[in-house]
Short mmCIF file of C-alpha atoms and ligand atoms in Angstrom, two decimals:
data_model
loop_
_atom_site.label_atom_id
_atom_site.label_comp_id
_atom_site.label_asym_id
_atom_site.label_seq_id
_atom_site.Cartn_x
_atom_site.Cartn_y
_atom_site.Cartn_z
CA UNK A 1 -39.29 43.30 5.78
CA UNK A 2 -38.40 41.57 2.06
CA UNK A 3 -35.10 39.24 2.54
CA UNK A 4 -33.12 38.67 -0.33
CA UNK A 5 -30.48 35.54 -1.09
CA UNK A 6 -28.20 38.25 -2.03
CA UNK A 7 -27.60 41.81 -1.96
CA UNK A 8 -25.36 43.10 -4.42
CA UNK A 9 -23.39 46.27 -4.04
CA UNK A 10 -22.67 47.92 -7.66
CA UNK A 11 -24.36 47.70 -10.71
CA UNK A 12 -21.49 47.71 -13.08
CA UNK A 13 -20.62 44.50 -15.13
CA UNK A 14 -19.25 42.38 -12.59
CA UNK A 15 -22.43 42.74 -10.22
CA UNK A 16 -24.88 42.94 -13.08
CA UNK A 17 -23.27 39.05 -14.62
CA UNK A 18 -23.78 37.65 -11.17
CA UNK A 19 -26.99 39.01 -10.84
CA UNK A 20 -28.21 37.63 -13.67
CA UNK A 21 -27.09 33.71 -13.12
CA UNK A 22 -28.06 33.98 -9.57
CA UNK A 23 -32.02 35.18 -10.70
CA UNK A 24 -31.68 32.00 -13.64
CA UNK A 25 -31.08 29.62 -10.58
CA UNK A 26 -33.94 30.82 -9.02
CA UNK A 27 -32.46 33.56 -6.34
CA UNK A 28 -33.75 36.30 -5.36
CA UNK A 29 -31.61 39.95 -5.84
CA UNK A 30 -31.64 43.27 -4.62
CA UNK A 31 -29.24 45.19 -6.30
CA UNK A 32 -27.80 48.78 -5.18
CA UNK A 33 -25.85 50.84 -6.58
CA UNK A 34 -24.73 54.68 -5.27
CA UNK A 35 -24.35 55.99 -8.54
CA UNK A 36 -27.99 57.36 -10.16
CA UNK A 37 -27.77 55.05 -12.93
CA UNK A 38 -26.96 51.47 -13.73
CA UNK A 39 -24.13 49.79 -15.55
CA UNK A 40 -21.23 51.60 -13.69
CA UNK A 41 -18.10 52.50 -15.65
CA UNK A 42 -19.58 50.67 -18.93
CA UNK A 43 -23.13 53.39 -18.75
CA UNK A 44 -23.34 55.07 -21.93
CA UNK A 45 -26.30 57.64 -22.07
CA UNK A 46 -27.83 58.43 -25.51
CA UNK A 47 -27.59 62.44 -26.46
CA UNK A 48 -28.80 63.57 -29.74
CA UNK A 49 -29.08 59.95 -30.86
CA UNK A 50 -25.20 59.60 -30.16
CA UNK A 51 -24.36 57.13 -27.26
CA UNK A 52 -21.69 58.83 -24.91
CA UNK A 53 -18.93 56.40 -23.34
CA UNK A 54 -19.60 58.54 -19.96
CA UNK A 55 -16.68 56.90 -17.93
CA UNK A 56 -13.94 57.21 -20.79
CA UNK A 57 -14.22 55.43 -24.41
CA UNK A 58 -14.92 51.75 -23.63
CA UNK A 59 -14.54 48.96 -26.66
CA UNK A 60 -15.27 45.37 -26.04
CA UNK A 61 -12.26 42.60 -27.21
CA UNK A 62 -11.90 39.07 -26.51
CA UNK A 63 -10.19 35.60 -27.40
CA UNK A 64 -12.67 34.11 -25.89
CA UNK A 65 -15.49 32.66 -27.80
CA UNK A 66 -17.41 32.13 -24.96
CA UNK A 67 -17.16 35.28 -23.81
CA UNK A 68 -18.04 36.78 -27.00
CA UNK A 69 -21.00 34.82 -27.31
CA UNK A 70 -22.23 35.63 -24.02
CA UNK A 71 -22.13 39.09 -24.49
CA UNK A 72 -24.03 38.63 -27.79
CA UNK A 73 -26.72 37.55 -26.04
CA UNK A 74 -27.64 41.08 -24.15
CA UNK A 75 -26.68 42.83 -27.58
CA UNK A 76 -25.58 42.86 -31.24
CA UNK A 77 -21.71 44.13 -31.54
CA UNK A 78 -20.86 45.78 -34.61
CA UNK A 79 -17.54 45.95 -36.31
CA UNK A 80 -15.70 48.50 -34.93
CA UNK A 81 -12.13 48.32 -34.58
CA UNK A 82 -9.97 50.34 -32.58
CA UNK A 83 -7.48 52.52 -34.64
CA UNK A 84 -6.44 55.63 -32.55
CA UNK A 85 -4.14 58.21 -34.06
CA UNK A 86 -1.48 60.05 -31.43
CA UNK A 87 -1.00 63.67 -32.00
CA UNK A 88 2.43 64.94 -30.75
CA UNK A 89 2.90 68.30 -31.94
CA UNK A 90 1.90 68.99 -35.91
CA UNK A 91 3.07 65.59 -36.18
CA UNK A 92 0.04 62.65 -36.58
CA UNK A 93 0.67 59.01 -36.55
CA UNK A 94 -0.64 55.63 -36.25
CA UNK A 95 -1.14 53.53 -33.31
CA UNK A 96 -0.39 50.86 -31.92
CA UNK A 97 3.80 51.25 -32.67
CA UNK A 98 3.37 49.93 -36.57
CA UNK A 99 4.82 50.26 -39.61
CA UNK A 100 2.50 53.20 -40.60
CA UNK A 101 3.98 54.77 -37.49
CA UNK A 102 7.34 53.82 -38.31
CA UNK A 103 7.28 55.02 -42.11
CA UNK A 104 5.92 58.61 -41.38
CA UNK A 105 8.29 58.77 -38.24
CA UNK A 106 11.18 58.33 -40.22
CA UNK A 107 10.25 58.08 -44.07
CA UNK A 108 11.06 54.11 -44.45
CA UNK A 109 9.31 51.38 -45.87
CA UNK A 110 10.21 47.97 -45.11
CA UNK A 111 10.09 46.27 -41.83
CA UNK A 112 13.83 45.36 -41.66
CA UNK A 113 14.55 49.42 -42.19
CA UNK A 114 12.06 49.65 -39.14
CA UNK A 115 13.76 47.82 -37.01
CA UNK A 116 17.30 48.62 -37.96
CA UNK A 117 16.49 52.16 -36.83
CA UNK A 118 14.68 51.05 -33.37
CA UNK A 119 17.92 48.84 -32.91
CA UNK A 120 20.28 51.38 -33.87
CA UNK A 121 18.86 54.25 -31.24
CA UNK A 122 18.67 51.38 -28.40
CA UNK A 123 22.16 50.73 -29.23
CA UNK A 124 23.27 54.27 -28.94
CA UNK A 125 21.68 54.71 -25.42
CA UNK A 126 23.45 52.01 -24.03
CA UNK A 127 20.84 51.18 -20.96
CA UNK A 128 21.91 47.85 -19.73
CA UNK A 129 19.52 47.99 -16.50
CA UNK A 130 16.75 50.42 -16.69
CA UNK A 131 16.45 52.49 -13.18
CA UNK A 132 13.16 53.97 -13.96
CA UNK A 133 10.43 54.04 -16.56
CA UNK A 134 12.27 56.36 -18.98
CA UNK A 135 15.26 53.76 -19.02
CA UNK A 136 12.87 50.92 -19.38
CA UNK A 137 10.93 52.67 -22.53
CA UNK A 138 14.04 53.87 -24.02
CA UNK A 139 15.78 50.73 -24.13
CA UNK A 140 12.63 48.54 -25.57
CA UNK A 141 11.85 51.16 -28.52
CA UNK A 142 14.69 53.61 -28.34
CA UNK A 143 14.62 57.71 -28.75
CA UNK A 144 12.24 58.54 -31.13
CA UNK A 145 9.23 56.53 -30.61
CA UNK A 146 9.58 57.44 -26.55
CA UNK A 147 10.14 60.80 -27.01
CA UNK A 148 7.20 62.00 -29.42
CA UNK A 149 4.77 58.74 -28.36
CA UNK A 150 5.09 57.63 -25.17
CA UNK A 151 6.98 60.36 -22.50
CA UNK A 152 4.49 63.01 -22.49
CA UNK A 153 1.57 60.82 -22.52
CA UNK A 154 2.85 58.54 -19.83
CA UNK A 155 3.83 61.67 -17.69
CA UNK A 156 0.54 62.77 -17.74
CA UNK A 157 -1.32 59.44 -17.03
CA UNK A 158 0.96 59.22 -14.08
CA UNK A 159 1.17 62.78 -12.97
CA UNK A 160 4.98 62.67 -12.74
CA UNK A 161 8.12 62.74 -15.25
CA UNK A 162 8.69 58.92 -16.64
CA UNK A 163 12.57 59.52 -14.90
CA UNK A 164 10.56 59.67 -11.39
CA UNK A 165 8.39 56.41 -12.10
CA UNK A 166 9.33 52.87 -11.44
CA UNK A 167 10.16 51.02 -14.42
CA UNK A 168 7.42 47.97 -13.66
CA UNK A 169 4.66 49.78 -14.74
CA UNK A 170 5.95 49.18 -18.37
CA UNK A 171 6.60 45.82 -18.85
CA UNK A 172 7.17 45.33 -22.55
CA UNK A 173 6.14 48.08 -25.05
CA UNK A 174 4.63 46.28 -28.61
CA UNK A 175 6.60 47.11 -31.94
CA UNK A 176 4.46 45.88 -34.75
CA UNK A 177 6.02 45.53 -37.68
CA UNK A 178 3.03 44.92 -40.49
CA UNK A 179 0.84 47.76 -41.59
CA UNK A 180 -1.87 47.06 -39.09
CA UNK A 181 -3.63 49.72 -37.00
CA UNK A 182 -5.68 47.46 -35.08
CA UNK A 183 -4.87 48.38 -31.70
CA UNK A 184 -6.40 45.16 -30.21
CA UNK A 185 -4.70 41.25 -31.26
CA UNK A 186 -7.97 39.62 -30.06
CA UNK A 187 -10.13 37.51 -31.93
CA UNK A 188 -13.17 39.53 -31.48
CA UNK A 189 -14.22 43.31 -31.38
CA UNK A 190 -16.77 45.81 -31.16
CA UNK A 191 -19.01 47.92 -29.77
CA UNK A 192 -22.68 47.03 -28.73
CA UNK A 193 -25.08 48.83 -31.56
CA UNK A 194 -27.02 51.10 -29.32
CA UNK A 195 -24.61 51.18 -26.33
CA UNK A 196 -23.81 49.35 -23.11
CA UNK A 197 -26.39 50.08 -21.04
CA UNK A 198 -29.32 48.13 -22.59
CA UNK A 199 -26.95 45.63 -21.63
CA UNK A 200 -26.45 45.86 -18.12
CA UNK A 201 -30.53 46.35 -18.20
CA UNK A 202 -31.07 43.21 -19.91
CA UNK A 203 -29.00 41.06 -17.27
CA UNK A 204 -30.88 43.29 -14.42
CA UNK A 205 -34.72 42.47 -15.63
CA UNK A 206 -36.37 40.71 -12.52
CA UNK A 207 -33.83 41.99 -9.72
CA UNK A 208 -34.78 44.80 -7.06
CA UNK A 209 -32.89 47.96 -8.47
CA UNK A 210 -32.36 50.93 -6.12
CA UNK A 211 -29.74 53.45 -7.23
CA UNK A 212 -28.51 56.52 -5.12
CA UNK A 213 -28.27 53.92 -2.75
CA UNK A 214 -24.59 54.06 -0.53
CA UNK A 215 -24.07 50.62 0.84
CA UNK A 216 -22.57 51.76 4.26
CA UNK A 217 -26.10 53.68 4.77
CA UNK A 218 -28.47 50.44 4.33
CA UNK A 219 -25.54 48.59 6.33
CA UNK A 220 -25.78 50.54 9.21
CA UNK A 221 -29.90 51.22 9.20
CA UNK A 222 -31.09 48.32 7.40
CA UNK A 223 -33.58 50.75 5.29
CA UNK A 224 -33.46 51.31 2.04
CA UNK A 225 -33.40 55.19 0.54
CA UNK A 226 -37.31 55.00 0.51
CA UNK A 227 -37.23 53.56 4.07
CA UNK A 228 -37.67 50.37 3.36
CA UNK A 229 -36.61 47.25 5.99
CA UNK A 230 -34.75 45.05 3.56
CA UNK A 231 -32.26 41.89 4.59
CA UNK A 232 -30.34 39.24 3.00
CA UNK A 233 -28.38 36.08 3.77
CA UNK A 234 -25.10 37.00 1.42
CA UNK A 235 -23.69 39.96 0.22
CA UNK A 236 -21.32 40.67 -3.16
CA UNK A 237 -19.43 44.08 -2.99
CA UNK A 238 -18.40 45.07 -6.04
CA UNK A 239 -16.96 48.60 -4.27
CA UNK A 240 -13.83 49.19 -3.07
CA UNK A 241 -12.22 46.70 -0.64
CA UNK A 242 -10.40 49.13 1.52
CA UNK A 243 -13.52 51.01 2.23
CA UNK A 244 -15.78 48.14 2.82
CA UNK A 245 -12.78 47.52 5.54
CA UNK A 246 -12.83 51.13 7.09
CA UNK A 247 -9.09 51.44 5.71
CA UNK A 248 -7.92 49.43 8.52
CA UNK A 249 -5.04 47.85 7.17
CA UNK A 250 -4.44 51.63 5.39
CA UNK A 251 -6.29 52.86 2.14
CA UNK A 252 -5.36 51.77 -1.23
CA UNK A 253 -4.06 54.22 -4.06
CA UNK A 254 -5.77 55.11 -6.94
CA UNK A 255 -5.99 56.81 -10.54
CA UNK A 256 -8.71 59.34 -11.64
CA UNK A 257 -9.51 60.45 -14.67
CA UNK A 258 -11.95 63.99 -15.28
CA UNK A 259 -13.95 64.12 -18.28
CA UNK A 260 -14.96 67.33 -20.24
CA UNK A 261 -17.86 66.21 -22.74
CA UNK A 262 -18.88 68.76 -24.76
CA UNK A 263 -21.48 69.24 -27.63
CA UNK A 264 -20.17 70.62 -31.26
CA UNK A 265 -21.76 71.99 -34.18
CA UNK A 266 -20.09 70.51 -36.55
CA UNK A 267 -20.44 67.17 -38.14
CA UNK A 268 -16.80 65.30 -37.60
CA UNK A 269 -14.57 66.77 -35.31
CA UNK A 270 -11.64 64.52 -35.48
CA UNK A 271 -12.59 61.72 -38.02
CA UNK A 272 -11.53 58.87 -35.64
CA UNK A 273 -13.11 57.53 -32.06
CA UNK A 274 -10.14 58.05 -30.00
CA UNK A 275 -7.15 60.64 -30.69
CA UNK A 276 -4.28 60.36 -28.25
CA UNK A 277 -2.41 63.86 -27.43
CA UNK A 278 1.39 62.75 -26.78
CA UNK A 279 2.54 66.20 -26.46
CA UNK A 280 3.24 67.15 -22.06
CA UNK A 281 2.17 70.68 -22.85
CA UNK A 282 -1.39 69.69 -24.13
CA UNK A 283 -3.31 68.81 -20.65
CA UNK A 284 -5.49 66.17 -21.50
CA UNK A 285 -4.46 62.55 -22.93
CA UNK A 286 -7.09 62.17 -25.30
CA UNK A 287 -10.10 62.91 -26.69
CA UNK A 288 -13.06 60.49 -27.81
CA UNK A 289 -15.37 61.93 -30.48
CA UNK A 290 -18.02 59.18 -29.35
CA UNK A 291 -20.13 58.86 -32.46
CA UNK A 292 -17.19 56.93 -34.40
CA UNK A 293 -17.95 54.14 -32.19
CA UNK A 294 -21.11 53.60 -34.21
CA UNK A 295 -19.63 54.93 -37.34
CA UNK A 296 -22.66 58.30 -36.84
CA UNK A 297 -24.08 60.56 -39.59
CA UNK A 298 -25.48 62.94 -37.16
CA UNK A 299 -24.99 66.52 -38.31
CA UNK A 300 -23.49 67.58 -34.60
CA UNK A 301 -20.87 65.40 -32.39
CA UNK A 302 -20.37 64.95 -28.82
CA UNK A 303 -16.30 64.96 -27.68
CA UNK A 304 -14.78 64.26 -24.68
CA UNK A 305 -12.05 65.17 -23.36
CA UNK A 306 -9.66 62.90 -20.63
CA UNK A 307 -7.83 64.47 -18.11
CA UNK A 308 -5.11 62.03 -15.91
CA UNK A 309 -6.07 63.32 -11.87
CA UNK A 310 -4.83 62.19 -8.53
CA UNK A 311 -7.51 60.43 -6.75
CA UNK A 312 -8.26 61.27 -3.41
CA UNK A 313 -11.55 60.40 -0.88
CA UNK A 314 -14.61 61.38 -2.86
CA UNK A 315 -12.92 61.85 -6.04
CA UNK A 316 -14.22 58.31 -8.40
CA UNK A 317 -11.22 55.78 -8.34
CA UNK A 318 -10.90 54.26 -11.63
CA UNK A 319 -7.32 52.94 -12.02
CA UNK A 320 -5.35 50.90 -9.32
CA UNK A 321 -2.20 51.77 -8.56
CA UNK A 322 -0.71 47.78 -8.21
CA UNK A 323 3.16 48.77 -6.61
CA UNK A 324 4.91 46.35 -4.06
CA UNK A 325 2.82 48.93 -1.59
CA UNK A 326 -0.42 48.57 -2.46
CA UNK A 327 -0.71 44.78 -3.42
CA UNK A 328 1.10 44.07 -0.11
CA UNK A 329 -1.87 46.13 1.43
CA UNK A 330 -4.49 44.44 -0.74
CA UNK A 331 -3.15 41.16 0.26
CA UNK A 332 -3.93 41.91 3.97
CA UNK A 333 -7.62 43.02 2.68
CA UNK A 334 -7.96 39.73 0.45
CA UNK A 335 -6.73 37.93 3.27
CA UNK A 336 -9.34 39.38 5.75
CA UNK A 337 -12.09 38.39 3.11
CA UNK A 338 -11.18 35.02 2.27
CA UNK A 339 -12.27 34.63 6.10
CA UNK A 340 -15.65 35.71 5.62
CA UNK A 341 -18.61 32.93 5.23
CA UNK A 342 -21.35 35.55 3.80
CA UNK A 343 -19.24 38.12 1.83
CA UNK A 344 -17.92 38.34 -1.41
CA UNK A 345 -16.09 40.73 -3.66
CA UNK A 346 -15.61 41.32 -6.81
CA UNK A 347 -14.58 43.50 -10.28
CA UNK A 348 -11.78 45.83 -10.67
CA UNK A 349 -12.64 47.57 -7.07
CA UNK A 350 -13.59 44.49 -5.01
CA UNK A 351 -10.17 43.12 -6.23
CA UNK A 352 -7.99 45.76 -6.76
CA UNK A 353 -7.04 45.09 -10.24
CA UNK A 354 -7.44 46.86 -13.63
CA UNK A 355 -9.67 44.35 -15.33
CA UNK A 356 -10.55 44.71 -19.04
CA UNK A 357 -14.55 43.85 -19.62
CA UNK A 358 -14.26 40.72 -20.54
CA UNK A 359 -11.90 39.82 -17.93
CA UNK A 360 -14.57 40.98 -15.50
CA UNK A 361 -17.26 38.60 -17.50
CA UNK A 362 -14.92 36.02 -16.87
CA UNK A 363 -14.34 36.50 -13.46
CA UNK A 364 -17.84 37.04 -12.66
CA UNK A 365 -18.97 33.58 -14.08
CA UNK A 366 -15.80 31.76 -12.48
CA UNK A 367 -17.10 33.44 -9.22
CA UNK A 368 -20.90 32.35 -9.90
CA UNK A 369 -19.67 28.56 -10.37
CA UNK A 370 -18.27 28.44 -7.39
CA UNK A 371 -21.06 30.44 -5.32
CA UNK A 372 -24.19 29.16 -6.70
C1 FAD B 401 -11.34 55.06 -18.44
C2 FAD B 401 -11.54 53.58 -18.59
C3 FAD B 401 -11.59 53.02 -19.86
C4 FAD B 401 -11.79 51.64 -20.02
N1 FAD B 401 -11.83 51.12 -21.28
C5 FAD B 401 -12.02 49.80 -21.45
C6 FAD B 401 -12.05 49.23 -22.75
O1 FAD B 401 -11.90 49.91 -23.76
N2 FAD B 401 -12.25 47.89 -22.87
C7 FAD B 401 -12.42 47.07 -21.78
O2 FAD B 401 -12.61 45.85 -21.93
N3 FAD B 401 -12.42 47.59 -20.52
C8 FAD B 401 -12.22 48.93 -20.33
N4 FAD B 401 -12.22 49.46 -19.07
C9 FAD B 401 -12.48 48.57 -17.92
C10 FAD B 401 -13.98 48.45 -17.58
O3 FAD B 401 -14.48 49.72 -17.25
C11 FAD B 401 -14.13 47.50 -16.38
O4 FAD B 401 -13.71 46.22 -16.76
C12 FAD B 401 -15.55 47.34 -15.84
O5 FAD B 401 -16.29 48.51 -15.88
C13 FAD B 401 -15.48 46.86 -14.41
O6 FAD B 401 -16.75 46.55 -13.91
P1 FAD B 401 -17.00 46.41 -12.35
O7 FAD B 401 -18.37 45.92 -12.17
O8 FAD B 401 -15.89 45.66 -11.72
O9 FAD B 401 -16.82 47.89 -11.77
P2 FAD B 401 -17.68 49.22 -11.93
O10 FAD B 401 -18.19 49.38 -13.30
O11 FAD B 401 -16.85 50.31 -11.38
O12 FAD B 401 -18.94 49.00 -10.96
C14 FAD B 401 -18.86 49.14 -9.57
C15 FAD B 401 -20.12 49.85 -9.12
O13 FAD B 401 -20.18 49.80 -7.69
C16 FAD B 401 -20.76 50.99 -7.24
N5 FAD B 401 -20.37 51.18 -5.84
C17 FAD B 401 -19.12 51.28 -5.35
N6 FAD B 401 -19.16 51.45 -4.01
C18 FAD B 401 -20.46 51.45 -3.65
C19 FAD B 401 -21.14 51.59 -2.40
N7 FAD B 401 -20.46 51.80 -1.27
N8 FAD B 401 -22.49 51.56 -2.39
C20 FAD B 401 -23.20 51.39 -3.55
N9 FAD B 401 -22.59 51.25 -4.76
C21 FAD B 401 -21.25 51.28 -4.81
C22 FAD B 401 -20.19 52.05 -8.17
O14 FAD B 401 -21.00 53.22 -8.17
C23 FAD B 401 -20.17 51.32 -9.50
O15 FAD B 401 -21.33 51.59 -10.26
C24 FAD B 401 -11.96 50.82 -18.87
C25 FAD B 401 -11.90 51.39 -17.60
C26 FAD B 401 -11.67 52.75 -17.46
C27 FAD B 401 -11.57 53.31 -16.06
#
């Protein structure tokens, strides 16, 4: 029987960071992972020398210089800067909320016009305490913007019209008023030239990989898919928190997301990375034409389409659902674990928390100075 200092469940950024400064102070790492492949939501798989974002379009931004430099060590970014375009209708315009946005919404072209007109419509509505999330979005950007931009979208993300949905889940809605489709304030931005997954390999080289690998199986026979005896003295579970627990304190709610990829013969589908559909009768949000991430010439293109879904057992949880519900149930889950001397979770499903990547980097290293 091998034993291992640590077992880590999930091979997605947050396990693969810790995995990597654990093996550089010497410990030894089995990593497992139920998915057949490595790198978890961040995997992107190469197809007709085009690298597909396989769990939804995925583009790395910090402020943090360290961050940024340590993910330049696994791989070379390249400029890419996040500019989606929203499609409501026959109508096309910029995002984020900026003055391009602004100026083909309603023909102006200074930035005191702009926000005369966002003022004047909040005015109108008169919304002194917003009730829901249509209240709340009307009275930060008024009519307009909500209406063609952000109500169908939002409906579909949540699978319910905005008048249903509590008004925390937008907290304040960005008006830009320069000419700047950047979608991202950070400091620094890109995508990895040749995709994410060399990275995730790079910060695995040395560990014990075994993929299609549930970690409730090996818990409860102690063998390994090839039937293997393996051990080890502490484990980091990177899945998801209610499930380690057997959903005894009740399971935690979820967002899915279903992706239709699809291969076209045609050069440039959309001529831009991500295109947001605003409109509530179009049934997906958007759709990624995944070469634009690494500006492609191939002659054919690979899209995806994103399609909002309710998340139930089996179905892959991507988003948590953080109401007064949910984070009071998480808090009896993170209380149970902060009791535990040889367990430790992590990343967005360990914690229950939408995490951006270089939030999880973050956390991963914070969690690695105090572990090791
Ligand atoms: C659609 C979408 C788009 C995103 N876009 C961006 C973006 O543009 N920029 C950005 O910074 N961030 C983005 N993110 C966030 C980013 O995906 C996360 O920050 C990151 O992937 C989290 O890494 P993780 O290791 O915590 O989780 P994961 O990548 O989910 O890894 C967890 C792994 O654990 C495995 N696992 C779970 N349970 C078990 C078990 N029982 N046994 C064995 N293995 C198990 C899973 O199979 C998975 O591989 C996006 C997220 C989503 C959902």
């Amino acid at each position: 029987m091998k034993n291992y200092d640590y077992l880590v469940v999930g091979s997605g950024l947050f396990g693969a960071v810790f995995t990597y400064e654990a093996m550089k102070r010497g410990k030894s790492v089995l990593v497992i992972d139920k998915r057949n492949h490595i790198a978890g939501n961040i995997y992107t798989k190469e197809e007709d020398g085009i690298n597909v974002h396989v769990y939804g379009a995925h583009i790395f931004h910090t402020s943090d210089k360290k961050i940024w430099e340590y993910m330049n060590q696994f791989a070379e970014f390249n400029n890419y800067i996040n500019s989606p375009v929203a499609v409501y209708g026959d109508e096309l315009y910029n995002l984020p909320f900026n003055m391009n946005t602004f100026s083909k919404m309603w023909g102006i072209k200074t930035p005191a016009e702009a926000k005369a007109k966002i003022a004047e419509q909040i005015k109108e509505l008169n919304i002194t305490e917003p009730k829901n999330l249509e209240e709340q979005a009307l009275s930060l950007v008024g009519t307009d913007v909500y209406e063609k931009l952000i109500k169908g979208y939002t409906q579909k993300q949540w699978g319910r019209p905005c008048d249903e949905l509590p008004a925390f889940i937008i907290k304040r809605l960005p008006l830009r008023f320069t000419y700047d489709n950047n979608y991202f304030n950070d400091r620094f931005q890109g995508i990895p030239i040749g995709g994410y997954t060399q990275i995730v390999e790079k910060m695995l080289e040395g560990a014990d990989v075994v993929l299609e690998q549930d970690y409730f199986k090996l818990a409860e026979s102690g063998k390994l898919v090839d039937g293997s005896e393996v051990s080890w003295d502490k484990l980091l579970f990177t899945g998801q928190i209610d499930e380690y627990y057997d959903s005894c304190f009740g399971p935690l709610e979820y967002r899915s997301v279903r992706f239709e990829t699809e291969k076209l013969n045609e050069e440039n589908y959309q001529g831009n990375a991500v295109v947001n559909y605003t409109a509530a009768d179009v049934p997906y949000t958007r759709i990624i034409e995944h070469k634009h991430f690494e500006f492609g010439k191939q002659p054919t293109t690979i899209i995806s389409k994103e399609y909002s879904s309710e998340w139930k057992p089996g179905v892959e949880p991507y988003y948590p659902v953080n109401n007064d519900k949910n984070n009071a149930v998480y808090e009896k889950y993170a209380e149970k674990a902060s009791k535990e001397d040889n367990v430790i979770f992590g990343g967005r499903l360990g914690q229950y928390k939408y995490y951006d990547m270089d939030k999880v980097v973050a956390a991963a290293l914070a969690c690695v100075e105090v572990e090791l």
